[in-house]
JSON list of C-alpha atoms in Angstrom, two decimals:
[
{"chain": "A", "resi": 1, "resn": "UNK", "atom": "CA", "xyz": [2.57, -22.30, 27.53]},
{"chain": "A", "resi": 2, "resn": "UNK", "atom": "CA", "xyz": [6.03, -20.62, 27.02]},
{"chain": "A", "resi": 3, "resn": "UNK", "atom": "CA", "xyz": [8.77, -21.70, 29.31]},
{"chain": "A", "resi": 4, "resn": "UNK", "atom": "CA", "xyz": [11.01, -19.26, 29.45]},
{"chain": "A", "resi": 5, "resn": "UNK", "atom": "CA", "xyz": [10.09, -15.71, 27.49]},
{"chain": "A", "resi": 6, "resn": "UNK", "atom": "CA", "xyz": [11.40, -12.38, 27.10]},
{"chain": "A", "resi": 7, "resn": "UNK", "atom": "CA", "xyz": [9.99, -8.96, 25.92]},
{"chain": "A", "resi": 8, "resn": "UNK", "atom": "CA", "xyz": [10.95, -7.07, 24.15]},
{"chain": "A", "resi": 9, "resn": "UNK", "atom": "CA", "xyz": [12.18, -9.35, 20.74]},
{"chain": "A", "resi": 10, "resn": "UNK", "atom": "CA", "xyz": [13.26, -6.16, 19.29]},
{"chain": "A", "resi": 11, "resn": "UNK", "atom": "CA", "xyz": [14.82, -3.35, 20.59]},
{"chain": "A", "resi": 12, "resn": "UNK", "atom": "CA", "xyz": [16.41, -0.54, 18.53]},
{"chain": "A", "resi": 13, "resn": "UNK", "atom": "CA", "xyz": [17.73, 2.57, 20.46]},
{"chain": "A", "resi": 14, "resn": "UNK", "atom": "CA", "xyz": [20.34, 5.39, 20.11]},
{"chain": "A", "resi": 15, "resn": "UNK", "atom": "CA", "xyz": [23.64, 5.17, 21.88]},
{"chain": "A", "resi": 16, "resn": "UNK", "atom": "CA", "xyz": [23.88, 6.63, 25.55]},
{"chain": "A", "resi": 17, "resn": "UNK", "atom": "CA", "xyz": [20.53, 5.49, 26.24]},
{"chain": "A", "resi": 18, "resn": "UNK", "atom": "CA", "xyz": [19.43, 3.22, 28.94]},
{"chain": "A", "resi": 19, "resn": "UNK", "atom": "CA", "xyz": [17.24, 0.21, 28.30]},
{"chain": "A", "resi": 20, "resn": "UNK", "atom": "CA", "xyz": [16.02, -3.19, 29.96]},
{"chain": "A", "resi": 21, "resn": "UNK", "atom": "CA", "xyz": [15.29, -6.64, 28.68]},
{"chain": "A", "resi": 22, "resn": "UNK", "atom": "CA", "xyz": [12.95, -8.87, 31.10]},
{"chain": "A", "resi": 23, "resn": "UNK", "atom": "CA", "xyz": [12.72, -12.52, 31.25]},
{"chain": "A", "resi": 24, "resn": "UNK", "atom": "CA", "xyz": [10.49, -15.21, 32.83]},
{"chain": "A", "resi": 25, "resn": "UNK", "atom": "CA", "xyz": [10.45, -18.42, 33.47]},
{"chain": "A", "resi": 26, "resn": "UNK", "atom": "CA", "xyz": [7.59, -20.45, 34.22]},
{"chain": "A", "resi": 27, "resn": "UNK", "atom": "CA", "xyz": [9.34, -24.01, 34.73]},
{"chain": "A", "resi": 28, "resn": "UNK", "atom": "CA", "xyz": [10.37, -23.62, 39.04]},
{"chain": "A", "resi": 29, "resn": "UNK", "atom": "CA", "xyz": [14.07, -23.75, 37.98]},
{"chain": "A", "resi": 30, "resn": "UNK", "atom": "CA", "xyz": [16.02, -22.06, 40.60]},
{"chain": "A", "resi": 31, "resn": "UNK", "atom": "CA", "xyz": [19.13, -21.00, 38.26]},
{"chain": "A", "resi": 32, "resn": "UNK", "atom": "CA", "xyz": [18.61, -18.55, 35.21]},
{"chain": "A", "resi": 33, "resn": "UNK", "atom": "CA", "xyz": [21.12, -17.04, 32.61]},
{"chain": "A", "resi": 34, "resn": "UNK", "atom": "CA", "xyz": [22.05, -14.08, 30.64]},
{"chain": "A", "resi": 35, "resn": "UNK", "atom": "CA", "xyz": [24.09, -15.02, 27.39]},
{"chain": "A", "resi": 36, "resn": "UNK", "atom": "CA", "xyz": [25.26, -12.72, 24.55]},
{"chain": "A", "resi": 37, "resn": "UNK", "atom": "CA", "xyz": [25.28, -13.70, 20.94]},
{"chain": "A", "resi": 38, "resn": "UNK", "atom": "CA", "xyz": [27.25, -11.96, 18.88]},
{"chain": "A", "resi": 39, "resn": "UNK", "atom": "CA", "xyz": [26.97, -11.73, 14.67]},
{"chain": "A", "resi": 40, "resn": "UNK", "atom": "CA", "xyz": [29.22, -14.80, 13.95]},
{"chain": "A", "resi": 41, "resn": "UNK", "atom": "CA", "xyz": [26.43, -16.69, 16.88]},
{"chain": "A", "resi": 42, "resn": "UNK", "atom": "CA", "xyz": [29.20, -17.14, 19.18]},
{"chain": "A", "resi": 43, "resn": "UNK", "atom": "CA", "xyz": [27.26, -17.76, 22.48]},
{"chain": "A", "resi": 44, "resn": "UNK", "atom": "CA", "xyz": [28.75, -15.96, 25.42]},
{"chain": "A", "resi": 45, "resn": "UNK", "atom": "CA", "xyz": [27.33, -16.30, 28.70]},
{"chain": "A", "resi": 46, "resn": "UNK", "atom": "CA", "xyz": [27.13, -12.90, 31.24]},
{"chain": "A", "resi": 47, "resn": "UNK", "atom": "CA", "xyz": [25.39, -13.53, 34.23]},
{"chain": "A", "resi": 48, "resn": "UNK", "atom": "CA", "xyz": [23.95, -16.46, 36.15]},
{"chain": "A", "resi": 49, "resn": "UNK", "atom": "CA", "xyz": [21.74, -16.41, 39.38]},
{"chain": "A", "resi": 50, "resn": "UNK", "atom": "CA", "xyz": [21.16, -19.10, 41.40]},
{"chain": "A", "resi": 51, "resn": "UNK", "atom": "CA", "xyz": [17.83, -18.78, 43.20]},
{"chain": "A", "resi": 52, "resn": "UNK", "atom": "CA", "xyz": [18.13, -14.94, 43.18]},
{"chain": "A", "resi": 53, "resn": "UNK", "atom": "CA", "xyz": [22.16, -14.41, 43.88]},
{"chain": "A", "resi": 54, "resn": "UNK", "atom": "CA", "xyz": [24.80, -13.96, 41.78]},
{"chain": "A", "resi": 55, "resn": "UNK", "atom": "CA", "xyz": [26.78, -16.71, 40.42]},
{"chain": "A", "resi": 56, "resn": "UNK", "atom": "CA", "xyz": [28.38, -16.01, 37.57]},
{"chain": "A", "resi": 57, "resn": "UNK", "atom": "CA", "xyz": [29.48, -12.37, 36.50]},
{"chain": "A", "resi": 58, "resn": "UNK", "atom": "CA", "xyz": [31.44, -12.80, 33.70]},
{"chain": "A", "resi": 59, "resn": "UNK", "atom": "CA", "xyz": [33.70, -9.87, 32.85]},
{"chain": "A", "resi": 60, "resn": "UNK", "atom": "CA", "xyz": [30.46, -7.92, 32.06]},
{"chain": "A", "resi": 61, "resn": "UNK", "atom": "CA", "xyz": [31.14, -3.83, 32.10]},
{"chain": "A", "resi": 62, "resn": "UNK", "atom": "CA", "xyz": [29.26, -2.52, 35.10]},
{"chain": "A", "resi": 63, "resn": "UNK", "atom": "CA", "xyz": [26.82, -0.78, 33.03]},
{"chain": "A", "resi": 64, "resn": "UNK", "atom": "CA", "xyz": [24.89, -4.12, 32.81]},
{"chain": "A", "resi": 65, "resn": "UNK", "atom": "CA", "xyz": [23.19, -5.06, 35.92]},
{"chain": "A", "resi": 66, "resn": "UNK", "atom": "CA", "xyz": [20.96, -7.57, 36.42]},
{"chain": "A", "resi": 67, "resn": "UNK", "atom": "CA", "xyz": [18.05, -7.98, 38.87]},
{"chain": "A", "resi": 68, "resn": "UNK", "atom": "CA", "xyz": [16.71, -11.41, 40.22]},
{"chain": "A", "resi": 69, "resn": "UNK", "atom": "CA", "xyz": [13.24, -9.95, 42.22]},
{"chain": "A", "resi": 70, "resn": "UNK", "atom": "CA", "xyz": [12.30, -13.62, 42.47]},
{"chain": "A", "resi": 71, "resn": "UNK", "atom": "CA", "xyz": [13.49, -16.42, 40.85]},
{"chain": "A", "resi": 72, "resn": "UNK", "atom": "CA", "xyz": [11.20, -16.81, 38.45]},
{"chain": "A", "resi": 73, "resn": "UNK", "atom": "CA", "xyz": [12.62, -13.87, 37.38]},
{"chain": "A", "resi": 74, "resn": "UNK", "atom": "CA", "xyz": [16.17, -12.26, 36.34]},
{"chain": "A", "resi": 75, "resn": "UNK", "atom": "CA", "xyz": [16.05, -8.66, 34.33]},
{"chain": "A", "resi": 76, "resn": "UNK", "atom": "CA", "xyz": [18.42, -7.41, 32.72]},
{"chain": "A", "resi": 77, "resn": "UNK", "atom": "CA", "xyz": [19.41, -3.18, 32.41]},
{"chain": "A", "resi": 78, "resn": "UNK", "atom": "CA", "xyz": [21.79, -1.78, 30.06]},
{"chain": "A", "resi": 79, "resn": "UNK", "atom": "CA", "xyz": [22.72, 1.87, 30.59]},
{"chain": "A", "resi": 80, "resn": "UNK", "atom": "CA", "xyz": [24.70, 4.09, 28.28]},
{"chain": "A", "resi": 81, "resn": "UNK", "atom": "CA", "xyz": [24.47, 1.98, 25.55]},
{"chain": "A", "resi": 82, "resn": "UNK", "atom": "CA", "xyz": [27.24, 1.88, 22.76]},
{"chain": "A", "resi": 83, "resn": "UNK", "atom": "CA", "xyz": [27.33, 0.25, 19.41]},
{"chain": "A", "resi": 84, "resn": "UNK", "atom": "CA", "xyz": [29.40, -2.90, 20.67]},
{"chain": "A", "resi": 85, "resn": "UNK", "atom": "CA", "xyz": [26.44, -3.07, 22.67]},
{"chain": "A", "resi": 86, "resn": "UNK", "atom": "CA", "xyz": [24.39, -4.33, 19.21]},
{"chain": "A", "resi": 87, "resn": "UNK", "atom": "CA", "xyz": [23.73, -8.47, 19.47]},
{"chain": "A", "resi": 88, "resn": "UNK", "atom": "CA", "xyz": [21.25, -11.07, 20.37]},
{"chain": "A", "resi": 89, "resn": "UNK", "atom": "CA", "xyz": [20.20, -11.62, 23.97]},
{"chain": "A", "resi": 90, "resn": "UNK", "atom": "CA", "xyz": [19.32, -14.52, 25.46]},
{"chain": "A", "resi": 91, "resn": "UNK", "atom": "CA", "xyz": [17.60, -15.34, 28.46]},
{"chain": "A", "resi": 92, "resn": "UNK", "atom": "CA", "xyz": [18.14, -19.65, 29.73]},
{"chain": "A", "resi": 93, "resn": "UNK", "atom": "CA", "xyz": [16.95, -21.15, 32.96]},
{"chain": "A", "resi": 94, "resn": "UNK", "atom": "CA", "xyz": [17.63, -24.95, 34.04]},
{"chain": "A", "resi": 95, "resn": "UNK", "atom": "CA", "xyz": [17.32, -26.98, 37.43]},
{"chain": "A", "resi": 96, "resn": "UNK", "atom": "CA", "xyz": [21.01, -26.70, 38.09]},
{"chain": "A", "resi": 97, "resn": "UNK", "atom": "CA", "xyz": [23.76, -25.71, 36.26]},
{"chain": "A", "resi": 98, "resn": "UNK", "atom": "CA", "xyz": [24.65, -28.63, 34.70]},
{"chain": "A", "resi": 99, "resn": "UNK", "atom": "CA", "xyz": [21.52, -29.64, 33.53]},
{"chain": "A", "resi": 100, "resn": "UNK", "atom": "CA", "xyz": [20.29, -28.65, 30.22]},
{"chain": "A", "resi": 101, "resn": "UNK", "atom": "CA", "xyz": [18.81, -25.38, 29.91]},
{"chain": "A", "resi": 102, "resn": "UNK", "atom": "CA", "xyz": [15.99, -23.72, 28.61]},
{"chain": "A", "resi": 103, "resn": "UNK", "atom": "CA", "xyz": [16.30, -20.67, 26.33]},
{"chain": "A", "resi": 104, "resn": "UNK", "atom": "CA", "xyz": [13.89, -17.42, 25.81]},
{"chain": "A", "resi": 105, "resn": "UNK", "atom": "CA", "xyz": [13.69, -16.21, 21.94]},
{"chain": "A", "resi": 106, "resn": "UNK", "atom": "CA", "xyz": [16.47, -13.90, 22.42]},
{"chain": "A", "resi": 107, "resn": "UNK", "atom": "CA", "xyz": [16.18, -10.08, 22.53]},
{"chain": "A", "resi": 108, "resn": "UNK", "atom": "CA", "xyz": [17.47, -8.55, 19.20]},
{"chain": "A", "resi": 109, "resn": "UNK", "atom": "CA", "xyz": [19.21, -5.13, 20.29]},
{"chain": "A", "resi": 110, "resn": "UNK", "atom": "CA", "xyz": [20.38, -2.99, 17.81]},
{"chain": "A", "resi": 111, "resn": "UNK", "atom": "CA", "xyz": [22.34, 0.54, 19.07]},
{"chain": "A", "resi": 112, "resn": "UNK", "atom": "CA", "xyz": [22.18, 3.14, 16.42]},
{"chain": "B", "resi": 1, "resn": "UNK", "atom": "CA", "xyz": [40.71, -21.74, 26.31]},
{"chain": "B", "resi": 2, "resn": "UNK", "atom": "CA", "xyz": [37.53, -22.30, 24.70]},
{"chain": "B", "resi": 3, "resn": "UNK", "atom": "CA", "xyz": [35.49, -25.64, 25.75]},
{"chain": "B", "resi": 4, "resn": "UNK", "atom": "CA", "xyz": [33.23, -27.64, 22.89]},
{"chain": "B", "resi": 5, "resn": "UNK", "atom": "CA", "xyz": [34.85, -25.91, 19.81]},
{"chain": "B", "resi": 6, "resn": "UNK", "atom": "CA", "xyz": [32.73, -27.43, 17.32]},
{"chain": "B", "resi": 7, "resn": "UNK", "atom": "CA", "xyz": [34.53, -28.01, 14.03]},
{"chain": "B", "resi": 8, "resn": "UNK", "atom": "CA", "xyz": [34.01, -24.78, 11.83]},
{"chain": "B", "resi": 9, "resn": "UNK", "atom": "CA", "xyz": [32.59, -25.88, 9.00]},
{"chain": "B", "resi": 10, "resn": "UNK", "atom": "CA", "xyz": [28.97, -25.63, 7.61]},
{"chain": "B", "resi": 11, "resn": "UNK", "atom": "CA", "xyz": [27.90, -28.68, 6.24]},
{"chain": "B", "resi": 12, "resn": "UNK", "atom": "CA", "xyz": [24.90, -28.18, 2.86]},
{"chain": "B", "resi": 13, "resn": "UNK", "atom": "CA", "xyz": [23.83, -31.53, 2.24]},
{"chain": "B", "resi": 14, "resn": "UNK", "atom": "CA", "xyz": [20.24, -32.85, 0.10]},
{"chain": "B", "resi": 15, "resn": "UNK", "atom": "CA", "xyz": [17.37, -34.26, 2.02]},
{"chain": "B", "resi": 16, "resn": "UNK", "atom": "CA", "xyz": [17.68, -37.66, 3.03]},
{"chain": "B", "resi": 17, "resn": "UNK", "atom": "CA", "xyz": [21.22, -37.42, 3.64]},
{"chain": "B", "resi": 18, "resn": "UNK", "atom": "CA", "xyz": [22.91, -38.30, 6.73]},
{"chain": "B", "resi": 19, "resn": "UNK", "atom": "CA", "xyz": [24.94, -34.85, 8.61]},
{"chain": "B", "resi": 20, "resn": "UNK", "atom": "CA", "xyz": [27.40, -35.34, 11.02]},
{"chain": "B", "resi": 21, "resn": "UNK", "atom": "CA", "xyz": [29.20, -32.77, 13.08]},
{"chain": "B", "resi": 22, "resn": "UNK", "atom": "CA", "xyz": [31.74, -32.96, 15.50]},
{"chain": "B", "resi": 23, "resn": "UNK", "atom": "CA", "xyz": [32.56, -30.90, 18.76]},
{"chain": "B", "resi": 24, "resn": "UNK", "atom": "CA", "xyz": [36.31, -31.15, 20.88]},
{"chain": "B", "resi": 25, "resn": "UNK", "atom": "CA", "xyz": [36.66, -29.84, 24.26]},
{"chain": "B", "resi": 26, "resn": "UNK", "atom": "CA", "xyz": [39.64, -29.49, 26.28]},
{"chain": "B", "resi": 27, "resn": "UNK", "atom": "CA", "xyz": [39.04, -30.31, 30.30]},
{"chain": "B", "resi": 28, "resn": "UNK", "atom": "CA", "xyz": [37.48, -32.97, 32.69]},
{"chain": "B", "resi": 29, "resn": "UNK", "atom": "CA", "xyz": [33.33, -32.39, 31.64]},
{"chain": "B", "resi": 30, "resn": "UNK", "atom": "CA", "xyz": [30.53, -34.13, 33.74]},
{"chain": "B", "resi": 31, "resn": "UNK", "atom": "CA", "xyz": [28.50, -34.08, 31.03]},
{"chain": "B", "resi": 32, "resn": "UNK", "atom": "CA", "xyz": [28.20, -32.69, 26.90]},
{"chain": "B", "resi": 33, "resn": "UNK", "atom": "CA", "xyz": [25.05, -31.49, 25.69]},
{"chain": "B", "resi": 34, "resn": "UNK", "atom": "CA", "xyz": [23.55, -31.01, 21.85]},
{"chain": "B", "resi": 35, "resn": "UNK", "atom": "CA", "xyz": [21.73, -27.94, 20.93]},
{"chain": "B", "resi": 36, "resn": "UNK", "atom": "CA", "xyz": [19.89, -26.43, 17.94]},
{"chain": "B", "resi": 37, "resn": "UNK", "atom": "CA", "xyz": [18.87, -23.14, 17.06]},
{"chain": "B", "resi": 38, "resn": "UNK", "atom": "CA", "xyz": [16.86, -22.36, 14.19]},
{"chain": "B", "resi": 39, "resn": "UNK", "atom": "CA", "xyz": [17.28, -19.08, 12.39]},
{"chain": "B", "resi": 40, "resn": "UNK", "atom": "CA", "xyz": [15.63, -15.95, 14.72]},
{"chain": "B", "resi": 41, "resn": "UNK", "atom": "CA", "xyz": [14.86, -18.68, 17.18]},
{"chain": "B", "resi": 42, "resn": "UNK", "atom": "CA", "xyz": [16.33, -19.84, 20.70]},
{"chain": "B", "resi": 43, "resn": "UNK", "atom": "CA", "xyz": [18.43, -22.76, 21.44]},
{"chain": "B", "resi": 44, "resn": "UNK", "atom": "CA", "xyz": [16.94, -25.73, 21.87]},
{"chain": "B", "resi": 45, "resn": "UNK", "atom": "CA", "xyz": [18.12, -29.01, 23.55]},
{"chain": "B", "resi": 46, "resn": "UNK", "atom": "CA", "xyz": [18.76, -32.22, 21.37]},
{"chain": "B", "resi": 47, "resn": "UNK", "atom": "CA", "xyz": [20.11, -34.59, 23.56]},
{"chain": "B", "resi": 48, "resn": "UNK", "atom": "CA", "xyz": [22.54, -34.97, 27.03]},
{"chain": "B", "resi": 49, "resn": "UNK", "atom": "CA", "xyz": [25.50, -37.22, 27.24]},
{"chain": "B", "resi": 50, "resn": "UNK", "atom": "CA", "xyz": [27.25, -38.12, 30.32]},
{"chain": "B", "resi": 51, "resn": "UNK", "atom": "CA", "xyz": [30.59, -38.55, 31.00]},
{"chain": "B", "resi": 52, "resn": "UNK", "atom": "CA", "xyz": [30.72, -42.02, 31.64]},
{"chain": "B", "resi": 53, "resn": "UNK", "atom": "CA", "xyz": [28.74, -43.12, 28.49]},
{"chain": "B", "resi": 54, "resn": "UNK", "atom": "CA", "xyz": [29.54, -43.49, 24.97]},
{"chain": "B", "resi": 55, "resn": "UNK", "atom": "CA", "xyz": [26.75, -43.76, 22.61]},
{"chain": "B", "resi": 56, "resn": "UNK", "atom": "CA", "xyz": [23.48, -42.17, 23.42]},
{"chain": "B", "resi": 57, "resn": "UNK", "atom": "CA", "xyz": [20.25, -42.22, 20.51]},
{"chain": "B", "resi": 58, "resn": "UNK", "atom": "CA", "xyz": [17.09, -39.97, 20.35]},
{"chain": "B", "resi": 59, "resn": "UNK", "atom": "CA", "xyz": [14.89, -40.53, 17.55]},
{"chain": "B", "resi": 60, "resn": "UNK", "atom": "CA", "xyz": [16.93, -39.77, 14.27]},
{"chain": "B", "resi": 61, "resn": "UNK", "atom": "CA", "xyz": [20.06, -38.51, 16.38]},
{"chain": "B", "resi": 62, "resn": "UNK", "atom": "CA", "xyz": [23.14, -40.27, 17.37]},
{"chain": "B", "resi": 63, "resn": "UNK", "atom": "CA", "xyz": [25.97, -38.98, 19.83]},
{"chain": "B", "resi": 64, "resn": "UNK", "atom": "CA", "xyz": [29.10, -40.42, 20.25]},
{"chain": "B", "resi": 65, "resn": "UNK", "atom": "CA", "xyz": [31.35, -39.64, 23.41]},
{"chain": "B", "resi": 66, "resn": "UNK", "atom": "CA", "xyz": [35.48, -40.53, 23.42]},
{"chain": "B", "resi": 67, "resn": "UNK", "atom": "CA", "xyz": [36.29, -38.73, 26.77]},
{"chain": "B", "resi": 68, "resn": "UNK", "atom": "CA", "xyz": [39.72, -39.98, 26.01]},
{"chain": "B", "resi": 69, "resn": "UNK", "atom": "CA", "xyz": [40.07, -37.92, 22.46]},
{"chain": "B", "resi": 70, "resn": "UNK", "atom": "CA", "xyz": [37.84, -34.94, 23.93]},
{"chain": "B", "resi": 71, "resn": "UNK", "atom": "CA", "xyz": [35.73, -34.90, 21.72]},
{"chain": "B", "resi": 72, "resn": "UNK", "atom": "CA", "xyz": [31.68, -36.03, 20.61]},
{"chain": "B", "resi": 73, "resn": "UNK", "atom": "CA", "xyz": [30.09, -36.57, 17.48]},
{"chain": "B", "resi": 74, "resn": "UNK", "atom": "CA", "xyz": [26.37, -35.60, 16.30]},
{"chain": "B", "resi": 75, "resn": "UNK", "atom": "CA", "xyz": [24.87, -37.41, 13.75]},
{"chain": "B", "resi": 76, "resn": "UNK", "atom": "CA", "xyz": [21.47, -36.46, 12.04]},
{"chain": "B", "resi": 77, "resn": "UNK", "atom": "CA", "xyz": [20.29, -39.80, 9.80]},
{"chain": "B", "resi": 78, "resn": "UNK", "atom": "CA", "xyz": [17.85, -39.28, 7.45]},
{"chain": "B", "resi": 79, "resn": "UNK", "atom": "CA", "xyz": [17.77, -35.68, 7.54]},
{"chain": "B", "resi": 80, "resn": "UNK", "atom": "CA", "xyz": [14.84, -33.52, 6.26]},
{"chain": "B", "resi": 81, "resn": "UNK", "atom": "CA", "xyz": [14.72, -29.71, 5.67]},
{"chain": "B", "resi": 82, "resn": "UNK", "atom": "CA", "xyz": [13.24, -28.88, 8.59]},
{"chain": "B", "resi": 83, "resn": "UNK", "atom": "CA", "xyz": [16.84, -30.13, 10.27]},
{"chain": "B", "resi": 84, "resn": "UNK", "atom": "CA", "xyz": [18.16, -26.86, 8.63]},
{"chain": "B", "resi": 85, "resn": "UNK", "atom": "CA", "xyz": [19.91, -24.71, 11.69]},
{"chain": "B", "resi": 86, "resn": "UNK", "atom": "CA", "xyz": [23.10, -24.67, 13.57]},
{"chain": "B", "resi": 87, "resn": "UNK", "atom": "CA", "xyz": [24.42, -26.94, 16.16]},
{"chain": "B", "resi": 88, "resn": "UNK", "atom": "CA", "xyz": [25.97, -25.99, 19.45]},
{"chain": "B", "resi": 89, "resn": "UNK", "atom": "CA", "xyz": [27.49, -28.70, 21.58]},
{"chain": "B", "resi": 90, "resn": "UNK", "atom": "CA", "xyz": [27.81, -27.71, 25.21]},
{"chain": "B", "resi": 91, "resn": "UNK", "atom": "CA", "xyz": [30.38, -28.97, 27.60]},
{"chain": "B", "resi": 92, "resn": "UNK", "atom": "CA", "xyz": [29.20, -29.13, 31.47]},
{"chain": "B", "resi": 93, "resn": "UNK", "atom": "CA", "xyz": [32.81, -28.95, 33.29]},
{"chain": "B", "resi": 94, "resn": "UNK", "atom": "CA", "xyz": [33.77, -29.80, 37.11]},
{"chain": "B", "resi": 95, "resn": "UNK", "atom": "CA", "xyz": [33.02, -26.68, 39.19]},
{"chain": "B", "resi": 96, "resn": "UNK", "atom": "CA", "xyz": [32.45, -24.11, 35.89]},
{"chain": "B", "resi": 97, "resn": "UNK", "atom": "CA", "xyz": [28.89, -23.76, 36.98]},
{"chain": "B", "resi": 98, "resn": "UNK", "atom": "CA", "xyz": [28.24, -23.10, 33.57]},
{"chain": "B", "resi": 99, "resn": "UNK", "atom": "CA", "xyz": [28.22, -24.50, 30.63]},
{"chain": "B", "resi": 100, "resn": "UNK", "atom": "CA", "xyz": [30.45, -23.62, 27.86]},
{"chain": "B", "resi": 101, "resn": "UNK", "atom": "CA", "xyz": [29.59, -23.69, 24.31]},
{"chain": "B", "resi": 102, "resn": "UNK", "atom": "CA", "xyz": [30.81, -23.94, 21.18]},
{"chain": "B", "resi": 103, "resn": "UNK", "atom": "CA", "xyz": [31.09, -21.95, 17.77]},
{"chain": "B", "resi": 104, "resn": "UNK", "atom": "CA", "xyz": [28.04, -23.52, 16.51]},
{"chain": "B", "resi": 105, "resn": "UNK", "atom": "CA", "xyz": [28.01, -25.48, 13.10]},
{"chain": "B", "resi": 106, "resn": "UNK", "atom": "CA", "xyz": [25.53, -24.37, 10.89]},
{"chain": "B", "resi": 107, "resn": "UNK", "atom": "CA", "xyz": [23.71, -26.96, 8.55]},
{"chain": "B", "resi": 108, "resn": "UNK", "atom": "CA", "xyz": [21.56, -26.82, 5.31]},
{"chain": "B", "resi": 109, "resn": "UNK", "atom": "CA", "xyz": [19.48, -29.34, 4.22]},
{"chain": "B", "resi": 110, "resn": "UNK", "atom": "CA", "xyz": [18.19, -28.97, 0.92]},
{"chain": "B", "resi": 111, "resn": "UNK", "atom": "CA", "xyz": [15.04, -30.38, -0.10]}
]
């Protein structure tokens, strides 16, 4: 039974486009993440929702926007992508924030 | 300024060996947390270490809290290929919400 998962693993698509990354969690946690892994694996969190509102919005460029429909849930859409854009996503939930947290097998994007 | 900088080094050592890695952090935490990520793979949790304790064990790992120094120690004992991956500690501050992590230390155990 996966925890937390995310589709797709792999996503490879030309710059401008628009694209989304989806992630579940199965464990009844009521906060979920969005982090951003770059090529050197620094880990850099984006987003965090906290039973379905916004927590944390980390200095993200408006052209991500997440979407909590439930929180079991938290989505995550990319438009106009750019090259920058390239890097491993990863999707977390936990019980609270400063509990530990459960990660999704990461999205790899790579803009072309 | 970054919290749980992990030293930047990445540590090869031969199967049976002990690894040990250390992480410093810079602010008041509630808590530090261990995690591992194997290559292609997700991060996953080792081991949670509260502020007010020192020493915590889980099977072959040790960590080592000095609130006072900022800073915690992992140690792998007896470590076996399988341990080969990098290391993020994770520092749980007072009203971050988040927790921050580190640079990651990346370990190879050779068999």
């Amino acid at each position: 039974d996966t925890a937390v998962s995310q589709t797709p693993k792999y996503l490879v698509t030309q710059m401008g486009n628009d694209k989304s990354i989806k992630c579940e969690q199965n464990l009844g946690h009521d906060t979920m993440y969005w982090y951003k892994q770059d090529s050197k694996k620094f880990l850099k969190i984006m987003f965090s929702y906290n039973n379905k509102e916004l927590i944390i919005n980390e200095t993200v460029p408006n052209r991500f926007s997440p979407k909590s429909p439930d929180k079991a849930h938290l989505n995550l859409h990319i438009n106009s992508l750019e090259l920058g854009d390239s890097a491993v996503y990863f999707c977390a939930s936990s019980q609270d924030s400063g509990r530990q947290q459960f990660f999704g097998p990461g999205t790899r994007l790579t803009v072309l | 300024s970054q919290q749980g900088e992990e030293d930047p080094q990445a540590l090869s050592i031969q199967e049976g060996e002990n690894a040990t890695m250390n992480c410093s952090y810079k602010t008041s935490i509630n808590n530090l947390q261990w995690y591992r990520q194997n290559s292609g793979r997700g991060l996953v949790h080792l081991i949670l270490i509260r502020s007010n304790e020192r020493e915590k064990h889980s099977g072959r790992l040790r960590v080592t809290l000095d609130t006072s120094k900022k800073s915690s120690s992992l140690l792998i004992t007896a470590s076996r290929a399988a341990d080969t991956a990098s290391y993020f500690c994770a520092t749980d501050a007072y009203g971050n919400n988040r927790l921050a992590f580190g640079k990651g230390n990346q370990v190879v155990v050779i068999p």
